[in-house]
XYZ file of C-alpha atoms in Angstrom:
293
model
C 45.992 35.256 59.399
C 46.556 38.763 58.038
C 45.522 41.876 59.931
C 42.652 42.524 57.519
C 41.387 38.960 57.823
C 41.500 39.140 61.615
C 39.762 42.526 61.616
C 37.020 41.260 59.296
C 36.488 38.160 61.443
C 36.137 40.286 64.572
C 33.784 42.729 62.840
C 31.562 39.874 61.659
C 31.388 38.478 65.183
C 30.255 41.884 66.437
C 27.707 42.319 63.635
C 26.190 38.905 64.357
C 25.857 39.764 68.035
C 24.336 43.195 67.350
C 21.762 41.603 65.030
C 20.274 39.797 68.028
C 19.302 42.981 69.868
C 15.915 44.747 69.729
C 14.098 42.024 67.779
C 11.056 41.806 70.062
C 7.558 42.182 68.661
C 6.209 45.096 70.714
C 3.632 47.861 70.218
C 6.499 50.396 70.118
C 7.869 48.661 67.022
C 8.805 51.890 65.280
C 11.186 52.750 68.121
C 12.894 49.361 67.831
C 13.188 49.836 64.072
C 14.786 53.240 64.553
C 17.281 51.813 67.029
C 18.257 48.988 64.668
C 18.348 51.349 61.674
C 21.306 53.234 63.120
C 22.884 50.416 65.137
C 23.113 48.151 62.079
C 24.073 50.862 59.594
C 27.602 49.540 59.227
C 30.800 51.327 60.113
C 34.178 49.891 61.044
C 33.124 48.877 64.588
C 36.504 50.035 65.884
C 35.372 50.551 69.475
C 33.900 47.072 70.012
C 36.875 45.567 68.174
C 39.138 47.280 70.701
C 37.123 45.837 73.577
C 37.378 42.288 72.264
C 41.049 42.503 71.352
C 42.130 44.027 74.660
C 40.187 41.313 76.472
C 42.019 38.748 74.353
C 45.562 40.061 74.908
C 44.799 40.402 78.631
C 44.054 36.688 78.761
C 40.268 36.894 78.949
C 37.488 35.254 76.955
C 36.408 37.598 74.126
C 33.133 35.688 73.769
C 32.125 36.705 77.291
C 33.155 40.295 76.520
C 30.836 40.489 73.494
C 27.949 42.127 75.432
C 30.370 44.812 76.618
C 31.644 45.321 73.080
C 28.069 45.667 71.842
C 27.340 48.104 74.659
C 30.144 50.379 73.457
C 28.667 50.378 69.952
C 25.170 51.085 71.283
C 26.428 54.074 73.199
C 28.451 55.309 70.237
C 25.388 54.955 67.986
C 23.215 56.897 70.422
C 25.725 59.748 70.321
C 25.694 59.806 66.509
C 21.883 59.919 66.373
C 21.799 62.842 68.774
C 24.731 64.640 67.115
C 22.867 64.573 63.792
C 19.667 66.137 65.169
C 18.631 69.581 63.864
C 19.257 71.109 67.289
C 22.876 69.883 67.170
C 24.803 69.408 63.891
C 21.685 69.129 61.693
C 23.229 66.517 59.395
C 21.162 64.608 56.848
C 23.726 61.931 55.931
C 25.457 59.349 58.125
C 27.390 56.293 56.907
C 26.152 56.924 53.394
C 22.425 57.010 54.098
C 19.821 59.386 55.574
C 20.250 60.147 59.265
C 17.843 58.720 61.806
C 15.735 61.831 62.256
C 15.334 62.225 58.487
C 13.803 58.749 58.302
C 11.921 58.505 61.597
C 11.396 62.105 62.681
C 13.062 64.072 65.454
C 10.988 62.683 68.321
C 11.533 59.018 67.509
C 15.215 59.639 66.731
C 15.675 61.280 70.125
C 13.978 58.349 71.844
C 16.041 55.855 69.812
C 19.207 57.501 71.101
C 17.892 57.538 74.655
C 16.908 53.879 74.472
C 20.255 52.815 73.000
C 22.072 54.534 75.840
C 20.095 52.680 78.501
C 20.365 49.420 76.531
C 24.156 49.730 76.619
C 24.176 49.511 80.403
C 21.574 46.751 80.360
C 23.876 44.743 78.073
C 26.846 45.164 80.416
C 24.895 44.398 83.566
C 23.417 41.266 81.967
C 26.768 39.889 80.740
C 27.983 36.472 81.868
C 30.790 37.947 83.944
C 31.423 38.302 87.697
C 29.344 41.035 89.316
C 32.382 43.128 90.249
C 33.551 43.064 86.617
C 30.114 44.124 85.363
C 30.024 46.945 87.898
C 33.503 48.192 86.997
C 32.708 48.116 83.271
C 29.405 49.946 83.724
C 31.126 52.612 85.816
C 33.825 53.041 83.178
C 31.262 53.524 80.414
C 29.119 55.877 82.507
C 32.103 58.122 83.205
C 33.034 58.136 79.514
C 29.507 59.026 78.419
C 28.509 61.757 80.853
C 29.353 65.318 81.781
C 33.023 64.468 82.370
C 33.232 62.644 79.037
C 31.366 62.614 75.764
C 28.490 64.926 76.717
C 30.906 67.396 78.269
C 32.967 67.382 75.094
C 29.881 68.014 72.980
C 28.993 71.001 75.170
C 32.483 72.440 74.669
C 32.091 71.846 70.926
C 28.808 73.768 70.854
C 30.287 76.673 72.805
C 33.430 76.609 70.668
C 31.461 77.318 67.506
C 31.021 80.894 68.687
C 34.740 81.739 68.929
C 38.264 80.792 67.928
C 39.683 78.006 70.070
C 43.283 77.508 71.105
C 45.015 74.231 70.325
C 44.770 73.259 73.998
C 41.024 73.912 73.977
C 40.584 71.802 70.843
C 42.557 68.980 72.440
C 40.513 69.149 75.651
C 37.233 69.125 73.718
C 38.203 66.153 71.559
C 39.697 64.197 74.462
C 36.234 64.310 76.038
C 34.053 64.066 72.944
C 35.969 61.329 71.100
C 38.795 60.073 73.296
C 36.819 59.065 76.383
C 34.734 56.440 74.607
C 37.781 54.985 72.859
C 39.490 54.767 76.240
C 36.456 53.078 77.791
C 36.378 50.543 74.948
C 39.999 49.550 75.579
C 39.814 49.623 79.368
C 36.603 47.609 79.531
C 38.270 44.868 77.502
C 40.955 44.568 80.162
C 38.369 44.742 82.944
C 36.427 41.928 81.258
C 39.578 39.806 81.479
C 39.497 40.202 85.264
C 42.080 42.917 85.895
C 41.264 45.619 88.480
C 40.807 49.244 87.476
C 44.110 50.261 89.105
C 46.216 47.637 87.322
C 49.169 48.289 85.015
C 47.217 46.546 82.253
C 44.380 49.070 82.514
C 46.833 51.982 82.529
C 48.539 50.616 79.438
C 45.228 50.207 77.629
C 44.220 53.759 78.565
C 47.519 55.185 77.293
C 47.117 53.336 73.993
C 43.564 54.666 73.673
C 44.566 58.244 74.429
C 47.208 58.161 71.708
C 45.039 56.611 68.995
C 42.190 58.903 70.066
C 44.249 61.999 69.341
C 45.531 60.538 66.075
C 41.972 59.557 65.135
C 40.566 63.053 65.647
C 43.407 64.765 63.811
C 42.951 62.354 60.912
C 39.226 63.132 60.967
C 39.958 66.861 60.693
C 42.322 66.174 57.799
C 39.718 64.104 55.944
C 37.159 66.871 56.393
C 39.458 68.944 54.173
C 40.856 66.368 51.750
C 38.058 63.802 51.268
C 34.552 63.881 49.782
C 31.058 63.012 50.992
C 30.857 59.819 48.897
C 34.018 58.429 50.492
C 33.231 59.589 54.017
C 29.523 58.764 53.999
C 28.797 62.115 55.639
C 29.182 65.821 54.785
C 32.734 67.174 54.423
C 34.194 70.649 54.099
C 31.802 72.023 56.710
C 34.601 72.792 59.181
C 36.181 75.330 56.857
C 32.827 76.724 55.720
C 31.819 77.444 59.304
C 35.330 78.704 60.212
C 35.512 76.065 62.925
C 38.739 75.779 64.889
C 40.371 72.415 64.128
C 43.786 70.795 64.233
C 44.121 71.546 60.511
C 43.305 75.232 60.918
C 45.996 75.497 63.605
C 48.701 73.172 62.328
C 48.128 72.685 58.619
C 47.886 69.329 56.868
C 51.610 68.536 56.840
C 52.158 69.075 60.574
C 48.918 67.227 61.332
C 50.348 64.170 59.605
C 53.500 64.457 61.695
C 51.461 64.438 64.909
C 49.337 61.510 63.694
C 52.524 59.523 63.094
C 53.920 60.486 66.501
C 50.757 59.497 68.345
C 50.509 56.212 66.464
C 54.038 55.346 67.557
C 53.163 56.371 71.136
C 50.159 54.043 71.106
C 52.366 51.099 70.186
C 54.903 51.983 72.881
C 52.139 52.068 75.490
C 51.593 48.326 75.047
C 55.237 47.314 75.413
C 56.227 45.575 78.618
C 52.634 44.953 79.662
C 51.163 42.796 76.922
C 52.947 40.247 74.759
C 50.645 39.670 71.765
C 50.339 43.217 70.431
C 50.662 42.702 66.660
C 46.978 43.216 65.882
C 46.674 46.363 67.991
C 49.902 47.725 66.475
C 48.468 47.160 63.003
C 45.141 48.656 64.047
C 46.884 51.865 65.123
C 48.532 52.066 61.690
C 45.226 51.289 59.975
C 43.441 54.126 61.784
C 46.277 56.564 61.063
C 45.975 55.905 57.343
C 42.214 55.505 57.021
C 40.416 57.094 54.084
C 37.031 57.471 55.820
């Protein structure tokens, strides 16, 4: 099976599982519709793919890790809904179609994000896994999502819009805003396979995630300069227009590509000596480094 075939198979498995959430017939139907609108809007599903594949190479059962993989995507989707709100980035396009608040209004969009965040933890805590595994996974995701993770990174991003940031400040902001959830996705896959949080397998997964996380964000900054809205499915060029400090503004496109290549190689090295079947994750690192959207 080729990398692309394996990726597509994994993505389809995740899509099928996500389709089963929030299908109840309830008076608050509009809220459920808003949640599904963004959750099922497509995307590459990289974070849940990482969860399933790390569970697999750690010797676990990816089928039992599916609720955890879906939880990562729920939490990621909540963050996108809230990021797009007028009080934040005020974006009207996400994944090629109108953002949640444009379709459902700001109040329902806010509630949809809130509900997806709580549903993520409900999915983990309801998974068919030992209680200590569920607890460890929920803790990992909570740390990635909160003030010491994604929300903290978003706060630094908001404050950073008012001044020029150093390269270290940009790296710190993105490590929290983007990197923490990627790390949680990888680590939770290993936890789902039964390894403790202090194991070498978890450390290896975290190191891989940190490297692809940095490469991912730098590539994102590059695409904001070189791509277009039709390809990206969201606005581009806004970083330069707002004079936002980015990796590109500090390093330039050529040096950014050098760092992306270095971090991709570092991600692959992080898996050596700990896991044996790393071909898919090696290819995934290359795929993310060369992505067009």
